[in-house]
Amino acid sequence: MSVEPEVPIVQVEEVRENPVLYKIISSDNHVFTISEHAVKLSKTLWDLITNLGLTAENALDNPIPVENVNGKNMETIVQFCERHKYDEEEPEYTNYIREFVLPEWDRQLLSIDNEELFQLILATNYLDIQKLMDYCCRVIGDMAKDKTPEELRIIYGIPTDAEDDALERSASDSPGPSG
Amino acid sequence: MTVSFPLLRLPAVALREVLLNFGTMDLLEFSFTSTRVRDCVFRSARLRVIEHNVDFLKEYPHIVTVFKKDDGLNEHKLEWEFVGGQMTEKSHQEERRIGCHRHKNGDIIQCHFHNPEFGASVVFNHISKIFQGPVNLFLDLTYIRNLYSILLNQNISECRKLEVYEGFDNEQNDEDLYGILDMVNIGKELKAYVTNQDEINLDQICHLESLTLENANWMTLPDLISLNCRYGNFINHKFGPSDVHSFAENWYNSTNKTLAKMQLGWDVDTELDLKESKLEWKNDPSEPYHSNRIDCSEGYDITRSDGLTATILVRDGFECSALFLVWHDPYPEKTRLNQLRERMAEEFKKFENVFESHRGNEKYVTVGKFVKSWIETKEIAHSSYEEWKYALDYVTEDTCHLYNRIVKNVNDIQKEIKLWESVDNTNNCIL
């Protein structure tokens, strides 16, 4: 179904009464609030919430510390999860080639520099958010489109065989821990 | 200067996810960047493909890899052509290269090797390690020059299907099917259109699901009976009417549930008189049994004690043959239509679940109603302009993505239903 460009995008409204909210603290002590539907997208966080026995009544009084994720990445993650909390469940992936076009909103969210994207993937991997992982991987996969091996080597910082050999030699030449 | 993305520093799970999101050409290009990356792609990607068709049927080898996209419906192909000689130095603007091989439009990659057969073998080792799937091997003994060295490559000789042809110049072939079968491990299907072959070992073929032999003159009745194939087709053989009767009697007295079709090349002047059979064959043209474009109205049926019916008939015409057909599913169209209707009902259920879980939000409900009317009628064009406009005001990326997959699935199922419903429901259908 195509999207009519002139149709104004209406902000998603949470109309359910009293949604359950959770508090998350990032590694640099930023506090984020996230709804129950959104937090369920993270397998790690939802397992933690379940194991800690957090309920609607005590959720906000017990913030969840996430040591491995900084505030910047957590902000992106919370935005993503809130955006996709009502999405239809994705079918299990097969090992067949994956082809999908990233929605515009998500493409903009993930238009960040490569180092930030790398950190976001590590955070996503830790929090086990499959959909965000798929989308990040799509962004990285798209970087390779129609590129030659030489171009790919630059894009992904891949050493040549000669450089790999030199690295291996220098690693074997250097004295071990015992000196 | 832009900082590169440190792909190789990603955790193994994430790296694999990234590789699965590469396009097929891009993944190939990526595998050529360095030895370390190539090994990493071999280890991590393991992408499934529908099949590899490795073809030595013409002067130059040809490999086609067929991919299924993860929507499960669409396919695309990657083709490699292996030609002799050096690549010309002249560069062409419109050409791209994959590793050291070049391609123009689409997905056909041209590879230049002094020995194209050797090149095909080496390149296939690379392709099959990245893209994993069954191999269909096609050999024409007229063209192939290094048959046994090709078959030494296990990535090629472990195949699902083998087709062997001898072309028009069968006098020059020194290769024999026995030797080929000795080196090839076939999983499912053998088609051998080879005339000057001696006896082959029954152990090499008796497990195969589908078996077509141009020359089965060496085969005895006990050999024929001992086969465990689902589809058999023997063009030249020594079997006569009494062998066919014995074969039918053996099936009738057995519990064999594998056989679906046995086809024997038949001399149009040889009568297959069923009165000489010990079984009571019946002809009922009103029974609408049909088997993949075979008109069975002239056939004679027999039903075994377990309820399985078989039909025997001699089909004349250009390729005269005696057919023994077993009706595991006499009405495949109906079976498939029922399956599709069940799948459609599942999609309705999914839709209801999504619709119900968003009842509180007006815009989701409106789009939901629109989708519902679309699913039910599939006649959006008949909606009034007001209905359209009202619904479209609410169709945003936000709202319609909830139903995108359902709409797509319903559309696909509907298309297949129409296809099956259009199949001519007579006893002259396609198997």
Coordinates of C-alpha atoms in Angstrom, one line a residue:
Chain A
M1 CA 0.0 0.0 0.0
S2 CA 1.6 3.2 -1.1
V3 CA 1.9 6.2 1.2
E4 CA 0.3 9.4 -0.2
P5 CA 3.0 12.1 0.2
E6 CA 0.5 14.9 0.9
V7 CA -1.0 13.1 3.9
P8 CA 0.2 14.6 7.1
I9 CA 1.8 12.2 9.5
V10 CA -0.1 12.1 12.7
Q11 CA 1.9 11.6 15.9
V12 CA 1.3 8.3 17.6
E13 CA -0.9 8.8 20.6
E14 CA -0.9 6.4 23.5
V15 CA -4.6 6.3 24.2
R16 CA -4.6 3.3 26.6
E17 CA -5.3 4.3 30.1
N18 CA -2.4 4.2 32.6
P19 CA 0.3 2.7 30.4
V20 CA 2.9 0.9 32.5
L21 CA 6.2 2.8 32.4
Y22 CA 9.8 1.7 33.4
K23 CA 12.8 3.8 34.2
I24 CA 16.2 3.0 32.7
I25 CA 19.5 4.5 33.7
S26 CA 22.3 4.6 31.1
S27 CA 26.0 4.2 31.9
D28 CA 26.5 8.0 32.1
N29 CA 23.5 8.3 34.5
H30 CA 20.9 9.6 32.1
V31 CA 17.4 8.5 33.1
F32 CA 14.9 7.4 30.4
T33 CA 11.3 6.4 30.7
I34 CA 10.0 3.7 28.4
S35 CA 6.6 2.1 28.1
E36 CA 5.9 -1.6 28.7
H37 CA 5.1 -2.4 25.0
A38 CA 8.4 -0.7 23.9
V39 CA 10.6 -2.3 26.5
K40 CA 9.4 -5.7 25.4
L41 CA 11.3 -5.3 22.2
S42 CA 14.5 -5.7 24.2
K43 CA 14.8 -9.3 25.2
T44 CA 17.5 -8.5 27.7
L45 CA 15.6 -5.7 29.4
W46 CA 12.3 -7.6 29.5
D47 CA 14.0 -10.7 31.0
L48 CA 15.5 -8.4 33.6
I49 CA 12.2 -6.8 34.4
T50 CA 10.5 -10.2 34.7
N51 CA 13.3 -11.6 36.9
L52 CA 13.3 -8.5 39.2
G53 CA 9.5 -8.9 39.5
L54 CA 8.8 -5.2 38.6
T55 CA 5.1 -4.4 38.4
A56 CA 3.0 -1.5 37.4
E57 CA 3.0 -0.3 41.0
N58 CA 6.7 -0.4 41.7
A59 CA 8.2 0.0 38.2
L60 CA 9.0 3.7 38.4
D61 CA 10.5 3.4 41.9
N62 CA 13.0 0.9 40.7
P63 CA 15.1 2.3 37.8
I64 CA 17.0 -0.3 35.8
P65 CA 20.7 0.4 35.5
V66 CA 22.2 -0.5 32.1
E67 CA 26.0 -0.3 32.5
N68 CA 26.9 -1.1 28.9
V69 CA 24.9 1.6 27.1
N70 CA 25.5 5.3 27.2
G71 CA 22.8 8.0 27.2
K72 CA 23.2 8.9 23.5
N73 CA 22.6 5.3 22.4
M74 CA 19.9 4.7 24.9
E75 CA 18.0 7.8 23.6
T76 CA 18.1 6.3 20.1
I77 CA 17.1 2.9 21.4
V78 CA 14.1 4.3 23.4
Q79 CA 12.9 6.3 20.4
F80 CA 13.2 3.3 18.2
C81 CA 11.3 1.0 20.6
E82 CA 8.5 3.5 21.2
R83 CA 8.1 3.9 17.5
H84 CA 7.9 0.2 16.8
K85 CA 6.2 -1.1 19.9
Y86 CA 2.9 -2.0 18.1
D87 CA 4.6 -3.5 15.1
E88 CA 3.4 -6.9 13.9
E89 CA 5.8 -9.5 15.1
E90 CA 8.4 -10.2 12.5
P91 CA 8.5 -13.7 11.1
E92 CA 11.6 -15.8 12.1
Y93 CA 14.4 -15.1 9.8
T94 CA 15.7 -17.8 7.5
N95 CA 19.2 -18.0 6.0
Y96 CA 18.0 -16.6 2.7
I97 CA 19.1 -13.3 1.4
R98 CA 17.3 -10.4 3.1
E99 CA 16.0 -7.6 1.1
F100 CA 13.9 -4.9 2.5
V101 CA 13.8 -1.1 2.3
L102 CA 14.4 0.8 5.5
P103 CA 11.5 3.1 6.3
E104 CA 12.3 6.7 6.0
W105 CA 11.9 7.5 9.7
D106 CA 14.3 4.8 10.7
R107 CA 16.8 5.8 8.0
Q108 CA 16.9 9.3 9.4
L109 CA 17.2 7.9 13.0
L110 CA 20.2 5.8 11.9
S111 CA 21.9 8.6 9.9
I112 CA 24.7 8.8 12.3
D113 CA 28.5 8.6 11.8
N114 CA 30.2 5.2 11.6
E115 CA 31.7 5.2 15.0
E116 CA 28.3 6.0 16.6
L117 CA 26.6 3.3 14.5
F118 CA 29.2 0.8 15.6
Q119 CA 28.5 1.7 19.3
L120 CA 24.8 1.5 18.7
I121 CA 25.1 -2.0 17.2
L122 CA 27.1 -3.1 20.2
A123 CA 24.4 -1.7 22.5
T124 CA 21.6 -3.3 20.4
N125 CA 23.4 -6.6 20.5
Y126 CA 23.7 -6.4 24.3
L127 CA 20.1 -5.4 24.7
D128 CA 19.0 -8.0 22.1
I129 CA 16.6 -5.9 20.1
Q130 CA 16.2 -7.9 16.9
K131 CA 14.4 -5.3 14.8
L132 CA 16.9 -2.5 15.5
M133 CA 19.7 -5.0 14.8
D134 CA 18.1 -5.8 11.5
Y135 CA 17.8 -2.1 10.6
C136 CA 21.3 -1.2 11.7
C137 CA 22.6 -4.2 9.6
R138 CA 20.6 -3.0 6.6
V139 CA 22.3 0.4 6.9
I140 CA 25.7 -1.2 7.0
G141 CA 24.8 -3.6 4.2
D142 CA 23.6 -0.6 2.0
M143 CA 27.0 0.9 2.3
A144 CA 28.4 -1.9 0.2
K145 CA 25.9 -1.4 -2.7
D146 CA 27.7 -1.6 -6.1
K147 CA 31.2 -1.1 -4.6
T148 CA 34.4 -2.7 -5.8
P149 CA 36.6 -4.7 -3.4
E150 CA 39.0 -1.8 -3.2
E151 CA 36.2 0.6 -2.2
L152 CA 34.8 -1.9 0.3
R153 CA 38.2 -2.2 1.8
I154 CA 38.2 1.5 2.5
I155 CA 34.5 1.6 3.7
Y156 CA 34.9 -1.2 6.2
G157 CA 38.6 -0.5 7.1
I158 CA 39.8 -3.9 5.8
P159 CA 43.5 -4.5 5.7
T160 CA 45.0 -6.1 2.6
D161 CA 46.5 -9.6 2.8
A162 CA 50.0 -8.0 3.0
E163 CA 48.9 -5.8 5.9
D164 CA 47.3 -8.8 7.6
D165 CA 50.5 -10.8 7.2
A166 CA 52.6 -7.9 8.5
L167 CA 50.3 -7.6 11.5
E168 CA 50.6 -11.3 12.2
R169 CA 54.4 -11.3 11.9
S170 CA 54.7 -8.3 14.3
A171 CA 52.4 -10.0 16.7
S172 CA 54.4 -13.2 16.7
D173 CA 57.7 -11.3 16.9
S174 CA 56.7 -9.3 19.9
P175 CA 57.6 -10.8 23.3
G176 CA 54.9 -12.6 25.1
P177 CA 53.6 -11.8 28.6
S178 CA 56.6 -13.6 30.2
G179 CA 59.0 -11.4 28.3
Chain B
M1 CA 37.8 12.2 5.9
T2 CA 35.0 9.8 6.8
V3 CA 36.0 7.2 9.4
S4 CA 35.5 3.7 8.1
F5 CA 33.0 1.3 9.7
P6 CA 35.0 -1.3 11.7
L7 CA 33.0 -4.2 10.4
L8 CA 35.5 -6.9 11.4
R9 CA 35.4 -5.7 15.0
L10 CA 31.7 -6.5 15.4
P11 CA 30.7 -9.4 17.6
A12 CA 30.3 -12.6 15.5
V13 CA 26.5 -12.6 15.8
A14 CA 26.3 -9.0 14.6
L15 CA 28.8 -9.6 11.8
R16 CA 26.8 -12.5 10.5
E17 CA 23.6 -10.4 10.6
V18 CA 25.3 -7.7 8.5
L19 CA 26.6 -10.2 6.0
L20 CA 23.0 -11.6 5.6
N21 CA 21.9 -8.0 4.7
F22 CA 24.4 -7.7 1.9
G23 CA 23.2 -8.0 -1.7
T24 CA 24.5 -11.2 -3.4
M25 CA 26.8 -9.3 -5.7
D26 CA 28.0 -7.1 -2.8
L27 CA 28.7 -10.2 -0.7
L28 CA 30.8 -11.7 -3.5
E29 CA 32.7 -8.5 -3.9
F30 CA 33.2 -8.3 -0.2
S31 CA 34.6 -11.9 -0.2
F32 CA 37.3 -10.8 -2.6
T33 CA 38.7 -7.9 -0.4
S34 CA 41.2 -10.1 1.5
T35 CA 41.9 -13.7 2.4
R36 CA 40.8 -13.0 6.0
V37 CA 37.5 -11.6 4.9
R38 CA 37.0 -14.5 2.4
D39 CA 37.4 -17.0 5.3
C40 CA 35.2 -14.9 7.5
V41 CA 32.4 -14.9 4.8
F42 CA 32.8 -18.6 4.3
R43 CA 32.5 -19.2 8.0
S44 CA 29.8 -16.7 8.9
A45 CA 27.4 -16.0 6.0
R46 CA 26.2 -19.5 5.0
L47 CA 23.4 -18.0 3.0
R48 CA 20.9 -20.6 1.7
V49 CA 20.1 -20.6 -1.9
I50 CA 17.4 -22.6 -3.8
E51 CA 19.9 -24.4 -6.0
H52 CA 23.1 -24.2 -8.0
N53 CA 22.8 -25.4 -11.6
V54 CA 26.3 -26.4 -12.7
D55 CA 26.1 -26.9 -16.5
F56 CA 28.7 -28.5 -18.8
L57 CA 26.3 -28.8 -21.6
K58 CA 27.9 -26.5 -24.2
E59 CA 31.4 -25.6 -25.3
Y60 CA 31.8 -23.4 -22.2
P61 CA 30.6 -24.2 -18.7
H62 CA 27.8 -22.1 -17.1
I63 CA 26.8 -21.9 -13.5
V64 CA 23.5 -20.4 -12.3
T65 CA 22.8 -19.8 -8.6
V66 CA 19.1 -19.3 -7.8
F67 CA 18.3 -17.3 -4.7
K68 CA 15.1 -17.0 -2.8
K69 CA 14.5 -13.7 -1.2
D70 CA 13.3 -13.8 2.4
D71 CA 9.8 -12.9 1.4
G72 CA 9.8 -16.5 0.4
L73 CA 8.2 -15.7 -3.0
N74 CA 10.6 -14.0 -5.2
E75 CA 13.7 -15.4 -6.8
H76 CA 16.7 -14.0 -8.5
K77 CA 19.6 -15.6 -10.3
L78 CA 23.3 -15.1 -10.5
E79 CA 24.9 -16.5 -13.6
W80 CA 28.6 -17.2 -14.4
E81 CA 29.8 -17.9 -17.9
F82 CA 33.3 -19.4 -18.3
V83 CA 35.0 -18.7 -21.6
G84 CA 38.5 -19.4 -22.8
G85 CA 41.4 -17.0 -23.4
Q86 CA 42.6 -13.9 -21.8
M87 CA 40.3 -11.0 -20.8
T88 CA 40.9 -8.2 -23.3
E89 CA 42.7 -5.1 -22.0
K90 CA 40.2 -2.8 -23.5
S91 CA 38.0 -1.4 -20.7
H92 CA 34.3 -0.8 -21.1
Q93 CA 32.6 2.0 -19.3
E94 CA 29.5 -0.1 -18.7
E95 CA 31.3 -3.1 -17.3
R96 CA 31.8 -3.8 -13.6
R97 CA 34.0 -6.5 -12.1
I98 CA 33.5 -9.1 -9.4
G99 CA 36.9 -9.9 -8.2
C100 CA 38.8 -10.5 -11.4
H101 CA 35.7 -11.3 -13.4
R102 CA 33.6 -8.9 -15.2
H103 CA 29.9 -8.5 -16.0
K104 CA 27.8 -6.1 -18.0
N105 CA 24.1 -5.9 -17.4
G106 CA 22.1 -7.9 -14.9
D107 CA 23.8 -10.6 -13.0
I108 CA 25.8 -12.5 -15.7
I109 CA 29.5 -12.6 -14.7
Q110 CA 32.0 -13.6 -17.4
C111 CA 35.1 -15.4 -16.3
H112 CA 38.1 -15.9 -18.6
F113 CA 40.3 -19.0 -18.0
H114 CA 42.8 -20.8 -20.2
N115 CA 40.9 -23.9 -19.2
P116 CA 37.3 -22.9 -18.6
E117 CA 36.3 -26.2 -17.1
F118 CA 39.0 -25.9 -14.5
G119 CA 37.9 -22.3 -13.9
A120 CA 34.3 -23.3 -13.4
S121 CA 35.4 -25.9 -10.8
V122 CA 37.6 -23.4 -8.9
V123 CA 35.0 -20.6 -9.0
F124 CA 32.2 -23.0 -7.9
N125 CA 34.3 -23.9 -4.8
H126 CA 34.1 -20.2 -3.9
I127 CA 30.4 -19.7 -4.7
S128 CA 29.3 -22.8 -3.0
K129 CA 31.1 -21.9 0.2
I130 CA 29.3 -18.6 0.4
F131 CA 25.9 -19.7 -0.9
Q132 CA 24.8 -23.0 0.3
G133 CA 22.3 -25.1 -1.5
P134 CA 21.7 -28.3 -3.5
V135 CA 23.6 -28.8 -6.7
N136 CA 22.1 -29.9 -10.0
L137 CA 24.8 -31.1 -12.4
F138 CA 24.4 -31.2 -16.1
L139 CA 26.9 -33.0 -18.3
D140 CA 27.1 -33.4 -22.0
L141 CA 29.8 -36.0 -22.8
T142 CA 30.3 -34.5 -26.3
Y143 CA 31.6 -31.2 -25.0
I144 CA 33.3 -32.1 -21.7
R145 CA 37.0 -32.5 -21.9
N146 CA 38.1 -33.1 -18.3
L147 CA 35.2 -35.0 -16.9
Y148 CA 36.9 -37.0 -14.2
S149 CA 39.0 -34.1 -12.9
I150 CA 35.7 -32.1 -12.6
L151 CA 34.1 -34.9 -10.8
L152 CA 37.0 -35.1 -8.3
N153 CA 35.6 -31.8 -7.0
Q154 CA 33.3 -32.9 -4.2
N155 CA 31.4 -29.6 -4.2
I156 CA 30.3 -30.6 -7.7
S157 CA 30.1 -34.3 -7.5
E158 CA 27.8 -34.3 -4.3
C159 CA 24.7 -33.3 -6.2
R160 CA 20.9 -33.5 -5.8
K161 CA 20.3 -34.1 -9.4
L162 CA 22.5 -35.4 -12.3
E163 CA 21.6 -35.1 -16.0
V164 CA 23.9 -36.8 -18.5
Y165 CA 23.6 -36.3 -22.3
E166 CA 25.7 -37.7 -25.0
G167 CA 24.7 -35.1 -27.6
F168 CA 24.6 -36.0 -31.3
D169 CA 28.1 -37.4 -31.5
N170 CA 27.8 -40.5 -29.3
E171 CA 30.5 -42.4 -31.1
Q172 CA 33.3 -40.2 -29.7
N173 CA 32.3 -40.8 -26.0
D174 CA 34.7 -42.9 -24.1
E175 CA 33.0 -42.1 -20.8
D176 CA 30.5 -44.5 -19.5
L177 CA 27.7 -43.9 -17.0
Y178 CA 29.0 -46.6 -14.7
G179 CA 32.2 -44.6 -14.2
I180 CA 30.4 -41.3 -13.7
L181 CA 28.0 -42.8 -11.2
D182 CA 31.0 -44.2 -9.4
M183 CA 32.3 -40.7 -8.8
V184 CA 29.0 -38.8 -8.3
N185 CA 26.9 -39.0 -5.2
I186 CA 23.4 -38.2 -6.3
G187 CA 20.8 -37.3 -3.7
K188 CA 17.5 -37.5 -5.6
E189 CA 17.3 -37.5 -9.3
L190 CA 19.2 -39.0 -12.3
K191 CA 18.4 -38.4 -15.9
A192 CA 20.7 -40.3 -18.3
Y193 CA 20.2 -39.9 -22.0
V194 CA 23.1 -42.1 -22.9
T195 CA 22.7 -44.9 -25.4
N196 CA 26.1 -46.7 -25.5
Q197 CA 26.3 -47.7 -21.9
D198 CA 26.9 -51.0 -20.4
E199 CA 25.2 -52.4 -17.3
I200 CA 25.2 -50.0 -14.3
N201 CA 25.2 -51.0 -10.7
L202 CA 21.7 -51.1 -9.3
D203 CA 23.1 -50.0 -5.9
Q204 CA 24.1 -46.7 -7.5
I205 CA 20.5 -45.8 -8.5
C206 CA 18.0 -47.8 -6.4
H207 CA 17.7 -45.2 -3.7
L208 CA 16.8 -42.3 -6.1
E209 CA 13.5 -40.6 -6.0
S210 CA 13.4 -39.9 -9.7
L211 CA 15.1 -42.0 -12.4
T212 CA 15.1 -41.5 -16.2
L213 CA 17.3 -43.8 -18.3
E214 CA 17.5 -43.7 -22.1
N215 CA 19.1 -47.2 -22.0
A216 CA 17.7 -49.7 -19.6
N217 CA 18.3 -52.7 -21.7
W218 CA 20.5 -54.2 -19.0
M219 CA 17.6 -54.1 -16.5
T220 CA 15.8 -57.3 -15.5
L221 CA 12.3 -57.6 -14.0
P222 CA 13.7 -58.2 -10.5
D223 CA 15.8 -55.0 -10.9
L224 CA 12.7 -53.0 -11.9
I225 CA 10.7 -54.3 -9.0
S226 CA 13.6 -53.7 -6.5
L227 CA 13.7 -49.9 -7.4
N228 CA 12.4 -47.6 -4.7
C229 CA 11.8 -44.6 -6.9
R230 CA 8.8 -42.3 -7.0
Y231 CA 9.1 -41.5 -10.6
G232 CA 10.7 -44.0 -13.1
N233 CA 11.1 -43.5 -16.8
F234 CA 12.9 -46.1 -18.9
I235 CA 12.9 -45.4 -22.6
N236 CA 14.7 -48.4 -24.1
H237 CA 14.4 -51.7 -22.3
K238 CA 13.6 -55.4 -22.7
F239 CA 10.3 -55.5 -20.9
G240 CA 7.2 -56.8 -22.5
P241 CA 3.5 -57.1 -21.6
S242 CA 4.1 -60.0 -19.2
D243 CA 6.7 -57.9 -17.3
V244 CA 4.3 -55.0 -17.0
H245 CA 1.6 -57.4 -15.6
S246 CA 4.2 -58.8 -13.1
F247 CA 5.2 -55.3 -12.1
A248 CA 1.6 -54.3 -11.5
E249 CA 0.9 -57.5 -9.6
N250 CA 3.9 -57.0 -7.4
W251 CA 2.7 -53.4 -6.6
Y252 CA -0.8 -54.7 -5.9
N253 CA 0.5 -57.3 -3.5
S254 CA 3.0 -55.0 -1.8
T255 CA 2.7 -52.1 0.7
N256 CA 4.8 -49.8 -1.4
K257 CA 3.7 -46.3 -0.9
T258 CA 6.5 -44.6 -2.8
L259 CA 5.8 -45.2 -6.4
A260 CA 3.8 -42.5 -8.2
K261 CA 4.6 -43.0 -11.9
M262 CA 6.4 -45.7 -13.8
Q263 CA 6.8 -45.0 -17.5
L264 CA 8.2 -47.5 -20.0
G265 CA 8.9 -46.7 -23.6
W266 CA 6.5 -48.8 -25.6
D267 CA 6.3 -50.1 -29.2
V268 CA 3.0 -48.8 -30.6
D269 CA 2.4 -52.2 -32.2
T270 CA 2.7 -54.2 -29.0
E271 CA -0.6 -54.8 -27.4
L272 CA -0.9 -54.6 -23.6
D273 CA -3.8 -56.9 -23.1
L274 CA -5.0 -56.6 -19.5
K275 CA -7.2 -59.7 -19.9
E276 CA -4.0 -61.6 -19.5
S277 CA -3.4 -60.0 -16.1
K278 CA -4.3 -61.8 -12.9
L279 CA -5.7 -58.5 -11.6
E280 CA -9.2 -57.2 -12.3
W281 CA -8.7 -53.9 -14.1
K282 CA -11.6 -51.5 -14.6
N283 CA -12.1 -48.7 -17.0
D284 CA -14.3 -45.8 -15.7
P285 CA -13.8 -42.7 -17.9
S286 CA -16.1 -40.8 -15.6
E287 CA -13.5 -40.9 -12.9
P288 CA -11.8 -37.5 -13.2
Y289 CA -8.3 -38.7 -12.3
H290 CA -5.7 -36.8 -13.9
S291 CA -2.0 -36.7 -13.8
N292 CA 0.0 -33.7 -15.0
R293 CA -1.3 -33.3 -18.5
I294 CA -1.9 -37.0 -19.0
D295 CA -5.3 -37.9 -20.2
C296 CA -6.2 -41.0 -18.2
S297 CA -9.8 -41.5 -19.4
E298 CA -8.6 -44.5 -21.5
G299 CA -6.8 -46.0 -18.5
Y300 CA -7.7 -49.0 -16.4
D301 CA -7.8 -48.8 -12.7
I302 CA -7.2 -51.1 -9.8
T303 CA -7.5 -50.5 -6.1
R304 CA -5.3 -52.1 -3.5
S305 CA -6.6 -53.3 -0.1
D306 CA -5.1 -50.1 1.5
G307 CA -7.3 -48.0 -0.7
L308 CA -4.5 -46.8 -3.1
T309 CA -5.6 -46.8 -6.7
A310 CA -3.4 -47.3 -9.7
T311 CA -4.1 -46.7 -13.4
I312 CA -2.5 -48.4 -16.3
L313 CA -2.6 -47.1 -19.8
V314 CA -0.7 -47.0 -23.0
R315 CA -0.1 -43.6 -24.4
D316 CA 0.5 -43.5 -28.1
G317 CA 1.6 -40.6 -30.2
F318 CA 5.1 -39.2 -30.7
E319 CA 6.5 -40.8 -27.5
C320 CA 4.6 -44.0 -27.1
S321 CA 4.8 -45.3 -23.5
A322 CA 3.2 -47.6 -21.1
L323 CA 2.2 -45.8 -17.9
F324 CA 1.6 -47.1 -14.4
L325 CA 0.3 -44.3 -12.2
V326 CA -0.5 -44.4 -8.5
W327 CA -3.0 -41.9 -7.1
H328 CA -1.6 -40.6 -3.9
D329 CA -3.6 -37.4 -4.3
P330 CA -6.1 -37.7 -7.1
Y331 CA -7.2 -34.1 -6.7
P332 CA -4.1 -32.0 -6.1
E333 CA -5.9 -28.8 -7.0
K334 CA -8.5 -29.3 -4.4
T335 CA -5.8 -30.1 -1.8
R336 CA -3.8 -27.0 -2.6
L337 CA -6.9 -24.8 -2.7
N338 CA -7.9 -26.1 0.8
Q339 CA -4.5 -25.3 2.1
L340 CA -4.6 -21.8 0.6
R341 CA -8.0 -21.2 2.1
E342 CA -6.7 -22.3 5.5
R343 CA -3.8 -19.8 5.1
M344 CA -6.2 -17.1 4.2
A345 CA -8.2 -17.8 7.3
E346 CA -5.0 -17.5 9.4
E347 CA -4.3 -14.1 7.8
F348 CA -7.8 -12.9 8.7
K349 CA -7.2 -14.1 12.2
K350 CA -3.9 -12.2 12.4
F351 CA -5.7 -9.1 11.0
E352 CA -8.4 -9.4 13.7
N353 CA -5.7 -9.6 16.4
V354 CA -3.9 -6.5 15.2
F355 CA -7.2 -4.7 14.7
E356 CA -8.5 -5.6 18.2
S357 CA -5.2 -4.6 19.9
H358 CA -5.5 -1.1 18.4
R359 CA -9.2 -0.5 19.1
G360 CA -8.5 2.5 21.3
N361 CA -6.9 4.6 18.5
E362 CA -9.2 6.1 15.9
K363 CA -6.7 6.3 13.1
Y364 CA -5.6 2.7 13.5
V365 CA -9.3 1.6 13.5
T366 CA -10.0 3.6 10.4
V367 CA -7.1 2.1 8.5
G368 CA -8.1 -1.3 9.9
K369 CA -11.6 -0.9 8.5
F370 CA -10.2 0.1 5.2
V371 CA -7.8 -2.9 5.1
K372 CA -10.7 -5.2 6.2
S373 CA -12.9 -4.1 3.3
W374 CA -10.0 -4.5 1.0
I375 CA -9.3 -8.1 2.2
E376 CA -13.0 -9.0 2.0
T377 CA -13.8 -7.6 -1.3
K378 CA -10.4 -7.2 -3.0
E379 CA -12.3 -4.6 -5.0
I380 CA -10.9 -1.3 -3.8
A381 CA -11.6 0.3 -7.1
H382 CA -15.3 0.0 -6.2
S383 CA -15.0 2.0 -3.0
S384 CA -16.6 5.4 -3.3
Y385 CA -14.4 8.5 -3.6
E386 CA -15.4 9.6 -0.1
E387 CA -14.4 6.2 1.4
W388 CA -11.1 6.4 -0.3
K389 CA -10.3 9.9 0.8
Y390 CA -11.4 9.3 4.4
A391 CA -9.2 6.2 4.6
L392 CA -6.2 7.7 2.8
D393 CA -6.2 10.6 5.2
Y394 CA -5.3 8.1 7.8
V395 CA -3.0 5.9 5.8
T396 CA 0.4 7.0 6.9
E397 CA 3.7 5.2 7.3
D398 CA 2.7 4.9 10.9
T399 CA -0.6 3.2 10.4
C400 CA -0.3 1.1 7.3
H401 CA 2.9 -0.7 8.2
L402 CA 0.8 -2.5 10.8
Y403 CA -1.1 -4.2 8.0
N404 CA 1.5 -4.3 5.3
R405 CA 2.6 -7.9 5.7
I406 CA -1.0 -9.1 6.0
V407 CA -2.1 -7.2 2.9
K408 CA 0.9 -8.6 1.0
N409 CA 0.2 -12.2 2.2
V410 CA -3.5 -12.0 1.3
N411 CA -2.6 -10.6 -2.1
D412 CA -0.2 -13.5 -2.8
I413 CA -2.6 -16.1 -1.5
Q414 CA -5.4 -14.7 -3.6
K415 CA -3.2 -14.8 -6.7
E416 CA -2.4 -18.4 -6.2
I417 CA -6.0 -19.3 -5.5
K418 CA -7.0 -17.7 -8.9
L419 CA -4.2 -19.6 -10.6
W420 CA -5.4 -23.0 -9.2
E421 CA -9.1 -22.2 -9.8
S422 CA -8.2 -21.5 -13.5
V423 CA -6.7 -25.0 -13.9
D424 CA -9.0 -26.9 -16.3
N425 CA -10.8 -29.4 -14.1
T426 CA -11.0 -32.2 -16.5
N427 CA -9.0 -35.4 -16.6
N428 CA -6.4 -33.8 -18.9
C429 CA -4.4 -31.8 -16.4
I430 CA -0.8 -31.0 -15.6
L431 CA 1.2 -33.1 -13.1

